[in-house]
Coordinates of C-alpha atoms in Angstrom, one line a residue:
M243 CA 0.4 0.0 0.1
I244 CA 1.5 3.3 -1.5
R245 CA 1.3 5.9 1.4
R246 CA 0.4 9.2 0.8
P247 CA 2.5 12.3 1.6
P248 CA 0.5 14.7 4.5
R249 CA -1.9 17.1 3.4
S250 CA 0.3 20.0 4.6
T251 CA 3.6 18.8 2.9
L252 CA 1.4 18.2 -0.6
D253 CA 0.3 22.4 0.0
R254 CA 3.7 23.6 0.7
S255 CA 4.8 21.6 -2.7
S256 CA 2.0 23.2 -4.7
A257 CA 2.6 26.5 -3.2
A258 CA 6.4 26.1 -4.4
S259 CA 5.3 25.1 -7.5
D260 CA 3.1 28.1 -8.1
V261 CA 6.0 30.5 -6.3
Y262 CA 8.6 28.5 -9.3
K263 CA 5.9 29.2 -12.1
R264 CA 5.1 32.9 -11.6
Q265 CA 9.3 33.5 -11.6
A266 CA 9.6 31.7 -14.6
L267 CA 6.5 33.3 -16.4
T268 CA 8.4 37.1 -15.2
I269 CA 11.4 36.2 -16.6
G270 CA 10.1 34.7 -20.0
L271 CA 7.5 37.2 -20.3
A272 CA 10.3 40.0 -19.4
M273 CA 12.8 38.6 -22.1
V274 CA 10.3 38.8 -25.0
L275 CA 8.4 41.8 -24.3
G276 CA 11.7 43.6 -24.0
M277 CA 12.8 42.5 -27.4
L278 CA 8.8 43.0 -28.8
A279 CA 9.0 46.9 -27.1
Q280 CA 12.7 47.0 -29.2
V281 CA 11.3 46.2 -32.6
G282 CA 8.4 48.8 -32.4
S283 CA 10.8 51.2 -30.8
K284 CA 12.5 50.6 -34.2
H285 CA 9.5 51.2 -36.5
L286 CA 7.9 54.1 -35.0
H287 CA 11.5 55.6 -34.4
L288 CA 11.2 56.1 -30.7
P289 CA 13.7 56.0 -28.4
G290 CA 13.7 51.9 -27.2
I291 CA 13.6 52.9 -23.5
V292 CA 10.1 55.0 -23.8
L293 CA 8.0 51.6 -24.7
L294 CA 10.5 49.9 -22.5
L295 CA 8.8 51.8 -19.3
L296 CA 5.5 52.0 -21.4
S297 CA 5.5 48.0 -21.8
G298 CA 6.7 47.4 -17.7
I299 CA 4.1 49.4 -16.5
L300 CA 1.5 47.9 -18.5
F301 CA 2.4 44.2 -17.8
G302 CA 3.0 45.1 -14.6
P303 CA 1.4 44.8 -11.3
D304 CA -0.3 48.5 -11.8
G305 CA -1.4 46.7 -15.3
L306 CA -2.2 43.6 -16.5
N307 CA -0.2 42.1 -13.9
W308 CA 1.4 39.2 -16.1
I309 CA 4.8 40.3 -14.7
D310 CA 5.7 40.4 -10.8
P311 CA 9.4 41.0 -9.9
T312 CA 8.6 40.9 -6.3
S313 CA 8.1 36.9 -7.0
I314 CA 11.8 36.6 -8.2
G315 CA 12.9 38.3 -4.5
P316 CA 16.6 38.4 -3.8
G317 CA 17.2 36.4 -7.2
L318 CA 16.7 39.8 -8.9
H319 CA 19.3 41.7 -7.8
I320 CA 21.6 38.4 -8.8
L321 CA 20.4 38.7 -12.0
V322 CA 20.0 42.5 -12.6
G323 CA 23.9 41.9 -11.5
F324 CA 24.9 39.7 -14.0
A325 CA 23.1 41.9 -17.0
V326 CA 24.9 45.1 -16.0
A327 CA 27.8 43.5 -16.1
I328 CA 27.6 42.3 -19.4
I329 CA 25.9 45.3 -20.9
L330 CA 28.9 47.7 -19.2
F331 CA 31.4 45.2 -20.9
E332 CA 30.2 45.6 -23.9
G333 CA 30.2 49.4 -23.4
G334 CA 34.0 49.3 -22.5
M335 CA 34.4 47.4 -25.7
N336 CA 33.5 49.8 -27.5
L337 CA 35.4 52.6 -26.1
R338 CA 38.8 53.4 -28.1
I339 CA 41.7 54.9 -26.0
S340 CA 42.8 57.4 -28.8
R341 CA 39.8 58.6 -29.0
I342 CA 39.1 59.4 -25.3
L343 CA 42.7 60.9 -25.0
R344 CA 41.9 63.5 -27.6
E345 CA 38.9 64.2 -25.8
R346 CA 40.4 63.6 -22.1
R347 CA 40.1 66.9 -20.7
A348 CA 36.4 67.2 -21.2
I349 CA 35.9 63.9 -20.0
R350 CA 38.0 64.1 -17.0
G351 CA 36.0 67.0 -16.1
L352 CA 32.6 65.4 -16.4
I353 CA 33.2 62.6 -14.6
I354 CA 35.2 64.3 -11.5
K355 CA 33.7 67.9 -11.4
G356 CA 30.9 67.7 -13.0
A357 CA 29.8 64.5 -10.7
I358 CA 30.7 66.6 -7.7
V359 CA 28.2 69.3 -9.0
T360 CA 25.8 66.7 -9.8
L361 CA 25.8 65.3 -6.5
I362 CA 25.8 68.6 -4.8
G363 CA 23.0 70.0 -7.1
G364 CA 20.9 66.6 -6.7
T365 CA 21.3 66.8 -2.8
F366 CA 20.6 70.4 -2.1
I367 CA 17.4 70.5 -4.8
T368 CA 15.5 67.2 -3.1
I369 CA 15.8 69.2 0.5
V370 CA 14.6 72.6 -1.1
V371 CA 11.7 71.2 -3.0
L372 CA 10.5 68.1 -1.9
G373 CA 11.3 68.4 1.9
W374 CA 13.4 65.2 1.9
D375 CA 16.1 64.4 5.0
F376 CA 19.3 64.7 4.1
R377 CA 20.1 60.8 4.4
T378 CA 17.6 60.4 1.8
S379 CA 18.7 63.8 -0.5
I380 CA 21.9 62.7 -0.9
L381 CA 21.4 58.8 -2.1
F382 CA 19.6 60.8 -4.3
G383 CA 22.3 62.9 -5.5
T384 CA 24.7 59.8 -5.8
L385 CA 22.2 58.1 -7.8
I386 CA 21.9 60.5 -10.3
I387 CA 25.8 61.1 -11.1
V388 CA 25.6 58.4 -14.2
T389 CA 24.2 59.2 -17.1
G390 CA 23.2 56.4 -19.7
P391 CA 25.4 54.8 -22.0
T392 CA 22.3 52.5 -23.0
V393 CA 20.4 55.3 -23.6
I394 CA 23.0 57.7 -25.2
T395 CA 24.8 55.4 -27.7
P396 CA 21.7 54.5 -29.9
L397 CA 20.2 57.9 -29.5
L398 CA 23.7 59.0 -31.0
K399 CA 23.6 56.6 -33.7
R400 CA 20.4 57.5 -34.7
I401 CA 20.5 61.5 -34.9
R402 CA 24.7 61.4 -35.5
V403 CA 26.0 64.0 -33.4
H404 CA 29.7 65.3 -33.8
H405 CA 32.1 63.0 -33.2
G406 CA 34.1 64.7 -31.1
V407 CA 30.9 65.5 -28.8
S408 CA 30.0 61.9 -29.4
T409 CA 33.2 60.8 -28.0
I410 CA 32.5 62.9 -24.6
L411 CA 28.9 61.6 -23.8
E412 CA 29.6 57.8 -24.9
A413 CA 32.9 57.8 -22.2
E414 CA 30.8 59.8 -19.7
G415 CA 28.4 57.4 -20.0
I416 CA 30.3 54.3 -19.4
L417 CA 33.0 55.4 -17.0
L418 CA 30.7 57.0 -14.6
D419 CA 28.0 54.3 -14.8
A420 CA 31.2 51.8 -12.9
I421 CA 32.5 55.1 -10.9
G422 CA 28.8 56.5 -10.0
A423 CA 27.6 52.8 -9.1
I424 CA 30.5 52.8 -6.4
V425 CA 29.8 55.6 -5.2
A426 CA 26.2 55.2 -4.7
V427 CA 26.7 51.9 -3.1
V428 CA 29.2 53.6 -0.5
A429 CA 26.7 56.3 0.1
L430 CA 24.3 53.7 1.1
E431 CA 26.3 51.9 3.2
I432 CA 27.2 54.8 5.3
A433 CA 23.3 55.4 5.5
I434 CA 22.4 52.2 6.9
S435 CA 25.6 51.8 8.8
P436 CA 24.2 51.3 12.5
S437 CA 27.8 53.3 13.6
G438 CA 27.7 55.4 11.2
L439 CA 31.0 55.5 8.6
S440 CA 32.9 58.7 8.5
F441 CA 33.3 60.4 5.1
L442 CA 36.7 59.5 5.4
T443 CA 35.9 55.8 5.5
G444 CA 33.9 56.1 2.8
L445 CA 35.9 58.0 0.5
Y446 CA 38.6 55.3 1.3
H447 CA 35.9 52.3 0.2
I448 CA 35.6 54.1 -3.2
V449 CA 39.1 54.5 -4.1
S450 CA 39.8 51.1 -2.7
R451 CA 37.0 49.3 -4.7
L452 CA 37.7 51.5 -7.8
G453 CA 41.2 50.3 -7.6
V454 CA 40.5 46.3 -7.1
G455 CA 38.2 46.4 -10.1
A456 CA 40.4 48.4 -12.5
I457 CA 43.3 45.6 -11.3
L458 CA 41.0 42.4 -11.8
G459 CA 39.9 44.4 -14.9
I460 CA 43.4 45.2 -16.5
S461 CA 44.0 41.7 -15.4
G462 CA 41.4 39.7 -16.7
G463 CA 41.0 41.7 -19.7
Y464 CA 44.7 41.1 -20.5
L465 CA 44.3 37.2 -19.8
L466 CA 41.7 36.6 -22.0
T467 CA 43.5 38.9 -24.9
V468 CA 46.3 36.3 -24.0
L469 CA 44.7 33.4 -24.4
F470 CA 43.3 34.5 -28.0
R471 CA 46.1 35.0 -29.5
F472 CA 46.4 31.4 -29.7
R473 CA 44.0 30.4 -32.7
D474 CA 43.5 26.9 -31.5
L475 CA 43.5 27.3 -27.9
I476 CA 39.7 27.9 -27.6
P477 CA 37.9 25.5 -30.4
D478 CA 35.9 27.5 -32.6
G479 CA 32.2 28.4 -31.8
L480 CA 32.9 28.2 -28.2
E481 CA 34.6 31.8 -27.9
N482 CA 31.7 33.9 -27.4
V483 CA 30.3 32.0 -24.3
F484 CA 33.9 31.2 -22.8
I485 CA 34.4 35.1 -22.8
L486 CA 30.8 35.6 -21.6
S487 CA 31.3 33.1 -18.6
W488 CA 34.6 34.7 -17.8
V489 CA 33.1 38.3 -18.0
I490 CA 30.4 36.9 -15.0
A491 CA 32.9 35.1 -13.1
L492 CA 35.6 38.3 -13.4
F493 CA 32.4 40.3 -12.1
Q494 CA 31.5 38.1 -9.3
V495 CA 34.9 37.6 -8.0
S496 CA 35.4 41.0 -8.0
N497 CA 32.4 41.8 -6.1
T498 CA 33.5 38.9 -3.4
I499 CA 36.9 40.4 -3.0
S500 CA 35.5 44.0 -2.7
P501 CA 31.8 45.0 -2.9
E502 CA 30.2 46.4 -5.7
S503 CA 34.1 46.7 -7.6
G504 CA 32.4 44.1 -10.1
I505 CA 31.2 46.9 -12.4
A506 CA 34.5 48.9 -12.5
A507 CA 36.3 45.4 -13.2
V508 CA 33.8 44.7 -16.2
T509 CA 34.0 48.2 -17.8
I510 CA 37.9 48.0 -17.8
A511 CA 38.6 44.5 -18.8
G512 CA 36.1 45.8 -21.8
M513 CA 37.9 48.6 -22.6
T514 CA 41.6 46.4 -22.5
I515 CA 39.8 43.9 -24.9
G516 CA 38.3 46.2 -27.0
N517 CA 41.9 48.0 -27.7
S518 CA 43.6 45.1 -28.0
K519 CA 44.4 43.1 -31.4
T520 CA 42.7 39.6 -31.2
Y521 CA 40.9 37.6 -33.8
I522 CA 38.1 37.4 -32.1
Q523 CA 37.3 41.1 -31.3
Q524 CA 34.7 41.7 -34.3
D525 CA 32.4 38.4 -33.7
L526 CA 32.5 39.2 -29.7
L527 CA 31.4 42.9 -30.7
E528 CA 28.4 41.7 -32.6
F529 CA 27.4 38.9 -29.8
K530 CA 28.0 41.4 -27.2
E531 CA 25.8 43.9 -28.9
Q532 CA 23.0 40.9 -29.2
L533 CA 23.4 39.5 -25.6
T534 CA 23.2 43.3 -24.6
V535 CA 20.1 44.5 -26.6
L536 CA 18.1 41.5 -24.8
M537 CA 19.7 42.3 -21.3
I538 CA 18.5 46.1 -21.5
G539 CA 14.9 44.8 -22.9
M540 CA 14.6 42.4 -19.8
L541 CA 15.7 44.5 -17.2
F542 CA 13.8 48.0 -18.1
I543 CA 10.8 45.4 -18.0
L544 CA 11.6 44.1 -14.9
L545 CA 12.7 47.1 -13.0
S546 CA 9.7 49.4 -14.3
A547 CA 7.3 46.8 -13.6
D548 CA 8.6 47.0 -10.0
V549 CA 7.7 50.6 -9.1
R550 CA 4.1 51.5 -8.6
L551 CA 2.7 54.1 -10.7
Q552 CA 0.7 55.7 -7.9
Q553 CA 4.6 56.7 -5.9
I554 CA 5.3 58.5 -9.0
I555 CA 2.0 60.2 -9.3
D556 CA 2.5 60.9 -5.4
L557 CA 5.7 63.3 -6.2
G558 CA 3.3 65.5 -7.5
M559 CA 4.4 69.2 -8.8
A560 CA 7.4 69.4 -6.8
G561 CA 8.8 66.2 -8.3
I562 CA 8.5 67.2 -11.7
L563 CA 10.0 70.6 -10.6
T564 CA 12.5 69.0 -9.0
V565 CA 13.1 66.9 -11.8
F566 CA 13.4 69.9 -14.6
M567 CA 15.8 72.0 -11.8
L568 CA 17.8 68.9 -12.8
I569 CA 17.9 69.0 -16.6
F570 CA 17.9 72.9 -16.8
L571 CA 19.6 73.8 -14.0
I572 CA 22.3 71.1 -12.4
R573 CA 23.2 69.7 -15.6
P574 CA 24.3 72.6 -17.6
L575 CA 26.1 74.1 -14.5
S576 CA 28.1 70.6 -14.4
V577 CA 29.0 70.4 -17.8
F578 CA 30.1 74.4 -17.7
I579 CA 32.2 74.1 -14.7
A580 CA 33.4 70.3 -16.1
T581 CA 34.5 71.8 -19.4
E582 CA 36.6 74.9 -18.5
N583 CA 39.8 74.9 -20.3
S584 CA 38.7 72.2 -22.3
G585 CA 39.1 73.6 -25.4
L586 CA 35.1 73.1 -26.5
D587 CA 33.2 75.9 -28.1
L588 CA 29.9 77.1 -26.6
K589 CA 27.8 75.5 -28.9
Q590 CA 29.4 71.9 -28.0
K591 CA 29.2 73.0 -24.4
L592 CA 25.2 73.6 -24.7
L593 CA 24.9 70.2 -26.4
L594 CA 26.6 68.5 -23.8
S595 CA 24.2 70.0 -21.2
W596 CA 21.3 69.2 -23.2
I597 CA 21.8 65.3 -24.0
A598 CA 21.9 63.6 -20.3
P599 CA 19.5 60.7 -20.2
R600 CA 19.9 58.4 -17.5
G601 CA 19.5 54.6 -18.3
I602 CA 19.7 51.0 -16.6
V603 CA 22.8 51.6 -14.2
A604 CA 20.5 54.6 -12.3
A605 CA 17.7 52.1 -12.4
A606 CA 19.2 48.9 -10.8
V607 CA 21.0 50.5 -8.0
A608 CA 17.8 52.8 -7.0
S609 CA 15.7 49.4 -6.7
L610 CA 19.1 47.8 -5.3
F611 CA 18.7 50.9 -2.6
V612 CA 15.0 50.2 -2.1
Y613 CA 15.8 46.5 -1.3
E614 CA 18.5 47.3 1.5
L615 CA 16.7 50.5 2.7
E616 CA 13.7 48.1 3.4
M617 CA 16.0 45.3 5.1
H618 CA 17.0 48.1 7.6
G619 CA 13.9 49.6 8.3
F620 CA 13.8 52.9 5.8
D621 CA 11.4 53.6 3.2
G622 CA 12.8 54.1 -0.3
T623 CA 9.9 54.0 -2.4
Q624 CA 9.9 57.6 -3.1
L625 CA 13.5 57.5 -3.9
R626 CA 13.3 55.0 -6.4
A627 CA 10.0 57.2 -8.0
L628 CA 11.8 60.2 -8.6
V629 CA 14.7 58.2 -10.1
F630 CA 12.4 56.9 -12.8
L631 CA 10.5 60.3 -13.2
L632 CA 13.9 61.1 -14.1
I633 CA 14.5 58.4 -16.6
I634 CA 11.7 58.9 -18.3
I635 CA 11.8 62.9 -18.7
T636 CA 15.1 62.9 -19.5
V637 CA 15.0 60.1 -22.1
L638 CA 11.9 61.6 -24.1
L639 CA 13.8 64.9 -23.6
A640 CA 17.0 63.6 -25.2
G641 CA 15.3 61.3 -27.5
L642 CA 12.5 63.5 -29.3
T643 CA 14.2 66.9 -29.3
G644 CA 18.1 66.0 -29.1
G645 CA 18.5 65.6 -33.1
F646 CA 16.6 68.8 -33.4
I647 CA 18.9 70.8 -31.2
A648 CA 22.0 69.1 -32.7
G649 CA 21.0 70.7 -35.8
K650 CA 20.2 73.9 -34.6
L651 CA 23.8 74.3 -33.2
D652 CA 25.5 72.7 -36.4
L653 CA 27.1 69.9 -34.6
R654 CA 25.2 67.3 -36.3
R655 CA 26.7 65.3 -39.2
K656 CA 25.1 66.4 -42.4
S657 CA 23.9 63.7 -44.8
Q658 CA 26.4 63.0 -48.3
S659 CA 29.5 64.0 -46.1
G660 CA 32.4 62.3 -46.1
W661 CA 34.0 59.0 -47.5
I662 CA 33.9 55.4 -46.3
I663 CA 37.8 53.9 -47.4
L664 CA 37.9 50.1 -47.6
G665 CA 41.3 49.3 -45.9
A666 CA 43.4 51.5 -43.7
H667 CA 46.6 50.7 -45.1
E668 CA 49.6 53.4 -46.0
I669 CA 47.8 54.6 -49.4
S670 CA 44.3 54.6 -47.7
R671 CA 45.8 56.9 -44.8
L672 CA 47.6 59.2 -47.0
L673 CA 44.5 59.7 -49.1
S674 CA 42.3 60.2 -45.7
R675 CA 44.5 62.6 -44.3
L676 CA 44.6 64.6 -47.6
L677 CA 40.7 64.6 -47.5
K678 CA 40.4 65.3 -43.9
R679 CA 42.1 68.2 -44.2
A680 CA 39.5 69.5 -46.4
G681 CA 36.6 68.9 -43.7
N682 CA 35.8 65.5 -45.4
D683 CA 34.4 63.1 -42.5
I684 CA 36.8 59.6 -43.4
I685 CA 35.9 56.6 -42.1
C686 CA 38.4 53.5 -42.7
I687 CA 37.7 49.6 -42.4
D688 CA 40.1 46.6 -42.2
E689 CA 40.5 43.9 -40.3
D690 CA 44.5 44.1 -40.0
P691 CA 44.8 45.1 -36.4
N692 CA 48.3 47.0 -36.8
A693 CA 46.5 49.0 -39.9
C694 CA 43.4 50.2 -37.4
L695 CA 46.0 51.1 -34.7
K696 CA 48.3 53.2 -37.1
A697 CA 45.3 54.6 -38.7
E698 CA 43.5 55.9 -35.1
N699 CA 47.3 57.0 -34.1
E700 CA 46.9 59.3 -37.0
G701 CA 43.5 61.0 -35.8
I702 CA 41.5 58.6 -38.6
K703 CA 38.6 57.4 -37.3
V704 CA 38.5 53.4 -38.2
F705 CA 36.4 50.4 -37.8
F706 CA 38.0 46.9 -37.0
G707 CA 36.5 44.4 -38.5
N708 CA 35.3 42.3 -41.7
A709 CA 34.1 45.1 -44.4
L710 CA 31.9 42.7 -46.1
D711 CA 29.8 41.9 -43.0
D712 CA 26.6 43.6 -42.9
R713 CA 26.6 44.7 -39.5
T714 CA 30.3 46.6 -40.0
L715 CA 29.3 48.3 -42.9
Q716 CA 25.9 49.9 -41.3
R717 CA 28.0 51.3 -38.4
A718 CA 29.6 53.3 -40.7
E719 CA 26.4 55.0 -42.0
P720 CA 26.9 54.9 -45.6
D721 CA 23.5 56.8 -46.1
T722 CA 25.1 59.6 -45.1
R723 CA 28.1 59.5 -46.8
K724 CA 28.8 61.2 -50.4
G725 CA 30.7 57.7 -51.2
I726 CA 32.7 55.0 -50.8
I727 CA 36.4 54.4 -52.0
A728 CA 37.5 50.8 -52.1
L729 CA 41.0 50.5 -51.9
S730 CA 41.8 46.7 -50.3
G731 CA 44.6 44.3 -51.9
N732 CA 41.8 42.1 -53.1
E733 CA 39.8 43.8 -55.8
E734 CA 36.9 41.1 -55.9
V735 CA 36.1 42.5 -52.3
N736 CA 36.3 45.7 -53.5
Y737 CA 33.5 44.9 -56.1
I738 CA 31.3 42.9 -53.4
F739 CA 31.9 45.9 -50.7
S740 CA 31.1 48.5 -53.1
Q741 CA 27.8 46.5 -54.2
R742 CA 26.5 46.1 -50.9
A743 CA 27.6 49.9 -49.8
K744 CA 25.4 50.8 -53.3
H745 CA 22.4 48.7 -52.0
L746 CA 22.4 50.8 -48.9
S747 CA 22.6 53.9 -50.4
K748 CA 22.1 54.5 -54.4
E749 CA 23.1 58.0 -54.2
M750 CA 26.7 57.4 -53.0
S751 CA 29.7 57.4 -55.4
I752 CA 31.1 54.4 -55.5
L753 CA 35.2 54.1 -56.6
I754 CA 36.4 50.7 -56.9
G755 CA 39.9 49.6 -57.0
I756 CA 41.6 47.2 -59.3
K757 CA 45.0 45.6 -60.3
D758 CA 47.0 46.9 -63.2
S759 CA 46.8 42.8 -64.7
H760 CA 42.5 43.4 -65.1
E761 CA 42.3 39.7 -65.5
G762 CA 39.8 39.7 -62.8
I763 CA 37.9 42.7 -62.4
T764 CA 37.9 44.7 -65.5
P765 CA 37.1 48.5 -65.7
K766 CA 33.8 47.7 -68.2
M767 CA 32.7 45.3 -65.0
I768 CA 33.1 48.5 -62.8
V769 CA 31.4 51.3 -65.3
D770 CA 28.3 49.1 -65.6
A771 CA 28.2 48.6 -62.4
G772 CA 27.8 52.3 -61.8
G773 CA 31.3 52.9 -60.4
K774 CA 34.4 54.5 -61.1
I775 CA 38.0 53.8 -60.7
P776 CA 40.4 55.5 -58.3
F777 CA 43.2 57.2 -59.3
G778 CA 41.6 57.5 -62.5
H779 CA 43.8 54.0 -63.5
S780 CA 44.5 51.0 -62.1
A781 CA 47.0 51.0 -59.3
D782 CA 49.2 48.4 -57.4
M783 CA 48.1 49.3 -53.8
D784 CA 50.8 46.6 -52.5
F785 CA 53.5 48.4 -55.0
W786 CA 52.5 51.8 -53.7
C787 CA 52.1 50.8 -50.2
S788 CA 55.4 49.7 -50.4
L789 CA 57.0 52.4 -51.5
V790 CA 55.5 54.6 -49.1
K791 CA 57.2 52.2 -46.3
Q792 CA 60.7 52.5 -47.4
N793 CA 60.4 56.4 -47.3
F794 CA 60.6 56.5 -51.5
T795 CA 57.7 58.9 -52.1
R796 CA 56.3 62.1 -51.4
H797 CA 53.1 63.9 -52.2
E798 CA 53.2 67.4 -53.8
S799 CA 50.1 69.8 -55.7
F800 CA 50.2 70.6 -59.3
I801 CA 48.2 72.9 -60.8
Y802 CA 47.2 72.6 -65.0
K803 CA 47.7 75.3 -66.9
N804 CA 46.0 74.2 -70.0
D805 CA 42.7 75.2 -71.9
D806 CA 42.6 71.7 -73.0
K807 CA 40.7 69.3 -70.7
F808 CA 42.6 66.3 -69.7
D809 CA 42.2 63.2 -68.7
L810 CA 43.8 61.4 -66.0
S811 CA 42.7 57.8 -66.6
D812 CA 46.3 57.8 -69.0
E813 CA 48.0 54.6 -67.9
S814 CA 51.7 56.0 -69.2
I815 CA 52.2 57.4 -65.5
K816 CA 51.8 53.8 -63.7
G817 CA 54.4 53.5 -61.2
F818 CA 55.9 56.8 -60.8
L819 CA 52.8 59.1 -60.2
L820 CA 49.8 58.0 -58.7
P821 CA 47.4 61.1 -58.6
M822 CA 45.4 61.5 -55.1
V823 CA 42.8 64.2 -55.0
L824 CA 41.4 67.2 -56.9
K825 CA 40.8 70.9 -55.5
K826 CA 38.9 72.9 -57.4
K827 CA 37.7 76.1 -56.0
K828 CA 36.4 75.3 -52.5
T829 CA 36.2 71.6 -52.7
L830 CA 38.4 68.6 -52.8
E831 CA 37.6 65.2 -54.3
P832 CA 39.3 62.1 -54.3
I833 CA 40.1 61.5 -58.2
D834 CA 38.2 59.1 -60.4
S835 CA 38.2 57.7 -64.0
S836 CA 35.4 59.9 -64.7
M837 CA 37.3 63.5 -63.8
N838 CA 38.6 65.9 -67.1
I839 CA 41.2 68.2 -65.8
K840 CA 40.6 71.7 -66.4
N841 CA 42.8 74.8 -66.5
G842 CA 43.1 76.0 -62.9
N843 CA 42.6 72.7 -61.1
Q844 CA 45.5 71.5 -58.3
I845 CA 46.1 67.9 -58.2
T846 CA 48.0 66.6 -55.1
F847 CA 50.4 63.6 -56.7
L848 CA 51.8 60.6 -54.8
I849 CA 55.5 60.8 -56.6
N850 CA 57.6 57.6 -56.6
E851 CA 61.2 59.0 -56.0
K852 CA 62.8 56.1 -57.3
N853 CA 61.3 57.6 -60.8
E854 CA 61.6 61.3 -60.4
D855 CA 62.9 62.0 -63.6
K856 CA 60.0 60.3 -65.3
A857 CA 57.7 62.0 -63.0
Q858 CA 59.1 65.5 -63.4
Q859 CA 59.5 65.3 -67.1
W860 CA 55.7 63.4 -68.0
L861 CA 54.1 66.7 -65.6
K862 CA 56.2 69.1 -67.3
N863 CA 54.9 67.9 -70.7
N864 CA 51.3 67.5 -69.8
K865 CA 51.6 71.5 -68.5
F866 CA 51.2 70.7 -64.7
E867 CA 53.0 73.4 -62.9
K868 CA 53.6 73.2 -59.0
A869 CA 51.5 75.0 -56.9
I870 CA 52.5 77.4 -54.4
I871 CA 51.2 76.6 -50.8
N872 CA 50.5 79.9 -48.6
K873 CA 51.5 78.7 -45.1

């Protein structure tokens, strides 16, 4: 005879099963609704966070009650922590040290002076306007130090802001997320400490945790780069998941050694890998971008569902006034103080003042605050409600008006401006520098990490990756460019790349580099494809790059002095002259096979000094006189 378990045991088992189902349903729905919201935002041309917040409210306890974050319990904070680690690791990978160094004064000012002004201003305003006690007010001040790279990065891609401002905003968001989260958590520890930690003790905790995070981040990131320098060490197909597990482990190990230092560790590890030379880097970036989209969607749904709408409404007009003062008073004040002597002009400072949306880290840390405060007998619901009100308003304001303000300040990159160059070798970099001097925005794409590093050191924007991958090409924003110049050493790759770019933007100019032999891609094929040949004729990039490396070349400008039009497709100059750019009036264009040179036009040639006599004789015979450059 089978004996039945007591009814109380069955009831507990049934209750546990219901809780498990509720938890699983909450996480599963948060994932799919997060993705649906972001898909919808793309079609509606809205910031993704807007639909994510609305979805969280609609499907949370205040709406249909399909998603119940409280059912997850403490597991919510573990889930949030791991997701934030992945998001900030991916953000760190996208930060280029060379770009940060170019804007280091402004970035350093914003993450030090700007953060201090924001903390003091946020604390003071909540005391005066909302009448909060000092403990709650200073906790709020530390929470709003961070901006939001998860919001800023997609926004900047959409409105196409000037690259200098874009770099500052992205670096501020990513670096301040790591620093601000640690500052906020230390402030919380001081606030809930029974004995009351001193200010100096708190400062020590901040510095020590940042230090531990930096050491572990650099060590962990460097060790990963060493592992991936050996192609056979990590089997194909396991690279991305290997790094994912490494990042999560690094985050938790760092937190175990020093609480909340994991955020700094994964951010710096991402920067270490992102600025290294590993074969896995491009695939990893794509994998992390997709994973980050999933994590952001899930987190915003869960965290916004955890906030009660009534708590935000209860803040009333005083809450809205507080947020407006933070946006229109404290943010501009912090930017202007932080960027003093930074070299930024007034327009750039005004745009930095306008775009400061808060994002996932502010929401995540606010939810952690509520949990910890309630554990110690304090009410933190108003604090979280105000943070979410700030997130909602700043995101809507930046998302809906950022492009308009950037346009009015003339800091929005114009359409049909600049060139995408396939290749970052010596000739590509020289052409890039010549075009940049005339104000053209240039982006090079190359799979050679050494060439990419050289381009960055020369101040050229470069994307490391496979140019035939659609994601890499789309990052270069071909729809905003005047044209592409395919200069890789493989003419078949040049041809395929040009056709993919043409498909994305039918109005752009297509220059397709071909070799001298004409055995593969022929001039006729290029004309039939709607393209033109750079330099006016076929040219062997390997040959010319070799000459540049050996210092056997120089570039000089010459003016055409003849009433008859001249065609630079003359292949008799092969090997000793390479026409680079044409200057007429105020414009500078790369030379192509369709151009007819007119009297007074200025051409910059790359000269092979090994055949100096031939070059000079050809220039003389064809009525080219050396240009006098006013210095």
